[in-house]
GROMACS .gro file of C-alpha atoms in nm:
model
  154
    1MET     CA    1   0.197   4.395  -1.767
    2ARG     CA    2   0.573   4.225  -1.799
    3GLN     CA    3   0.551   3.863  -1.808
    4GLU     CA    4   0.828   3.706  -1.581
    5THR     CA    5   1.041   3.398  -1.738
    6ILE     CA    6   1.074   3.092  -1.536
    7ALA     CA    7   1.405   2.979  -1.473
    8ALA     CA    8   1.466   2.610  -1.284
    9PRO     CA    9   1.796   2.681  -1.038
   10CYS     CA   10   2.120   2.669  -1.162
   11LYS     CA   11   2.478   2.811  -1.079
   12GLY     CA   12   2.667   3.029  -1.262
   13THR     CA   13   2.573   3.097  -1.640
   14ARG     CA   14   2.292   2.919  -1.862
   15THR     CA   15   2.404   2.677  -2.135
   16PRO     CA   16   2.201   2.698  -2.418
   17GLN     CA   17   1.980   2.406  -2.310
   18GLN     CA   18   1.907   2.544  -2.006
   19LYS     CA   19   1.772   2.867  -2.177
   20ARG     CA   20   1.585   2.627  -2.403
   21ARG     CA   21   1.421   2.393  -2.108
   22ASP     CA   22   1.352   2.752  -1.927
   23ASP     CA   23   1.189   2.907  -2.206
   24ARG     CA   24   0.995   2.562  -2.211
   25LEU     CA   25   0.900   2.598  -1.875
   26THR     CA   26   0.782   2.921  -1.902
   27ASN     CA   27   0.547   2.816  -2.232
   28VAL     CA   28   0.399   2.520  -2.063
   29PHE     CA   29   0.349   2.756  -1.696
   30ARG     CA   30   0.164   2.993  -1.941
   31ALA     CA   31  -0.041   2.718  -2.112
   32LEU     CA   32  -0.138   2.600  -1.761
   33GLU     CA   33  -0.226   2.939  -1.638
   34ARG     CA   34  -0.419   3.037  -1.967
   35ALA     CA   35  -0.647   2.739  -1.887
   36ALA     CA   36  -0.640   2.791  -1.512
   37ASN     CA   37  -0.764   3.167  -1.586
   38SER     CA   38  -1.061   3.073  -1.842
   39ASP     CA   39  -1.210   2.758  -1.619
   40ALA     CA   40  -1.097   2.564  -1.906
   41PRO     CA   41  -0.922   2.161  -1.849
   42CYS     CA   42  -0.570   2.092  -1.822
   43PRO     CA   43  -0.380   2.080  -2.188
   44THR     CA   44  -0.327   1.713  -2.249
   45ASN     CA   45   0.032   1.628  -2.299
   46GLU     CA   46  -0.046   1.592  -2.628
   47ALA     CA   47  -0.109   1.977  -2.691
   48LEU     CA   48   0.127   2.084  -2.513
   49ALA     CA   49   0.381   1.871  -2.694
   50GLU     CA   50   0.258   2.001  -3.009
   51MET     CA   51   0.274   2.376  -2.911
   52LEU     CA   52   0.653   2.307  -2.807
   53GLY     CA   53   0.753   2.135  -3.071
   54TYR     CA   54   0.820   1.795  -2.925
   55ALA     CA   55   0.749   1.427  -3.091
   56ASN     CA   56   0.745   1.253  -2.785
   57PRO     CA   57   0.440   1.390  -2.519
   58SER     CA   58   0.535   1.212  -2.205
   59LYS     CA   59   0.867   1.501  -2.217
   60VAL     CA   60   0.577   1.767  -2.093
   61SER     CA   61   0.523   1.551  -1.758
   62ASP     CA   62   0.861   1.602  -1.677
   63LEU     CA   63   0.839   2.011  -1.702
   64ILE     CA   64   0.548   1.975  -1.510
   65ALA     CA   65   0.701   1.832  -1.219
   66LEU     CA   66   0.984   2.059  -1.256
   67LEU     CA   67   0.738   2.314  -1.201
   68GLN     CA   68   0.569   2.150  -0.947
   69THR     CA   69   0.917   2.082  -0.779
   70MET     CA   70   0.954   2.458  -0.800
   71GLY     CA   71   0.669   2.552  -0.650
   72PHE     CA   72   0.473   2.777  -0.968
   73VAL     CA   73   0.212   2.460  -0.950
   74ARG     CA   74   0.015   2.218  -0.744
   75VAL     CA   75  -0.091   1.889  -0.975
   76GLU     CA   76  -0.334   1.690  -0.874
   77ARG     CA   77  -0.389   1.294  -1.118
   78GLY     CA   78  -0.663   1.051  -1.153
   79ASN     CA   79  -0.726   0.826  -1.434
   80ASN     CA   80  -0.690   1.023  -1.746
   81GLN     CA   81  -0.713   1.351  -1.584
   82ARG     CA   82  -0.497   1.614  -1.404
   83ILE     CA   83  -0.582   1.945  -1.293
   84VAL     CA   84  -0.370   2.215  -1.229
   85THR     CA   85  -0.362   2.525  -0.971
   86ILE     CA   86  -0.180   2.779  -0.980
   87VAL     CA   87  -0.011   2.867  -0.632
   88LYS     CA   88   0.075   3.223  -0.676
   89THR     CA   89  -0.312   3.325  -0.786
   90GLY     CA   90  -0.457   2.973  -0.665
   91LYS     CA   91  -0.677   2.946  -0.964
   92ARG     CA   92  -0.692   2.581  -1.125
   93THR     CA   93  -0.789   2.392  -1.466
   94ALA     CA   94  -1.153   2.281  -1.457
   95GLY     CA   95  -1.247   1.915  -1.400
   96HIS     CA   96  -1.271   1.669  -1.128
   97ILE     CA   97  -1.013   1.370  -1.046
   98VAL     CA   98  -1.173   0.995  -1.017
   99ARG     CA   99  -0.965   0.798  -0.814
  100ARG     CA  100  -0.981   0.400  -0.925
  101GLN     CA  101  -1.133   0.175  -0.695
  102ARG     CA  102  -0.876  -0.058  -0.600
  103LYS     CA  103  -1.009  -0.423  -0.631
  104GLY     CA  104  -1.075  -0.638  -0.344
  105GLY     CA  105  -1.051  -0.463  -0.010
  106TRP     CA  106  -0.996  -0.624   0.299
  107THR     CA  107  -1.266  -0.681   0.588
  108GLU     CA  108  -1.191  -0.662   0.929
  109ASP     CA  109  -1.336  -1.080   0.889
  110GLN     CA  110  -1.023  -1.140   0.676
  111ASP     CA  111  -0.769  -0.934   0.844
  112ALA     CA  112  -0.841  -1.123   1.110
  113ILE     CA  113  -0.777  -1.426   0.917
  114LEU     CA  114  -0.473  -1.324   0.813
  115MET     CA  115  -0.308  -1.253   1.114
  116ASP     CA  116  -0.462  -1.559   1.303
  117GLY     CA  117  -0.298  -1.787   1.006
  118ILE     CA  118   0.040  -1.607   0.985
  119ALA     CA  119   0.064  -1.649   1.404
  120GLU     CA  120  -0.045  -1.975   1.302
  121GLY     CA  121   0.274  -2.077   1.116
  122CYS     CA  122   0.086  -2.092   0.771
  123THR     CA  123   0.203  -1.957   0.444
  124PHE     CA  124   0.121  -1.596   0.267
  125ALA     CA  125  -0.022  -1.784  -0.010
  126ALA     CA  126  -0.191  -2.052   0.180
  127VAL     CA  127  -0.345  -1.778   0.392
  128GLY     CA  128  -0.435  -1.646   0.034
  129LYS     CA  129  -0.607  -1.970  -0.099
  130ILE     CA  130  -0.835  -1.927   0.189
  131LEU     CA  131  -0.933  -1.517   0.147
  132HIS     CA  132  -0.913  -1.578  -0.270
  133LYS     CA  133  -0.654  -1.324  -0.244
  134SER     CA  134  -0.313  -1.357  -0.399
  135LYS     CA  135  -0.015  -1.380  -0.152
  136ASN     CA  136   0.139  -1.096  -0.262
  137ALA     CA  137  -0.235  -0.931  -0.154
  138CYS     CA  138  -0.188  -1.085   0.168
  139ILE     CA  139   0.196  -1.012   0.172
  140GLY     CA  140   0.130  -0.606   0.151
  141ARG     CA  141  -0.185  -0.626   0.426
  142PHE     CA  142   0.026  -0.786   0.639
  143ARG     CA  143   0.289  -0.537   0.633
  144THR     CA  144   0.030  -0.249   0.678
  145LEU     CA  145  -0.127  -0.416   0.930
  146SER     CA  146   0.190  -0.513   1.111
  147ALA     CA  147   0.300  -0.112   1.051
  148THR     CA  148  -0.018  -0.010   1.212
  149LEU     CA  149  -0.021  -0.234   1.510
  150GLY     CA  150   0.318  -0.250   1.569
  151HIS     CA  151   0.458  -0.539   1.838
  152GLN     CA  152   0.074  -0.633   1.817
  153ALA     CA  153   0.121  -0.783   1.543
  154SER     CA  154   0.352  -1.048   1.631
   0.00000   0.00000   0.00000
């Protein structure tokens, strides 16, 4: 079976740097593919960086993002883990994503107090003190509600 090389788009002939990047892309893709085929967890950035000879593991994230942009993989990210799906085969690395719970969700009553307070001319900081929320949390929630409600929010 012939293994194809992954090449990022470029015009004209490839420079030596582009060829090295393409080799790294191919090596990362193959490592992800091996993990998916064997139902193993996605390799860490540290493990992939060591394989590539990188001193900085964060560079691996750039290569995976490029593979994702090129359409070779789909990536789901959680707190401390990622799951990679190989688009061509549909196989994915093992694991599950644990989503971080947001602090301080908003209730309908809090939404009503926020909107009423702003409509009556209170500042976001003043409404935040009433609701035990930060000024920025109130501003963010107001923007979310305004986008959802449209002109009714005014």
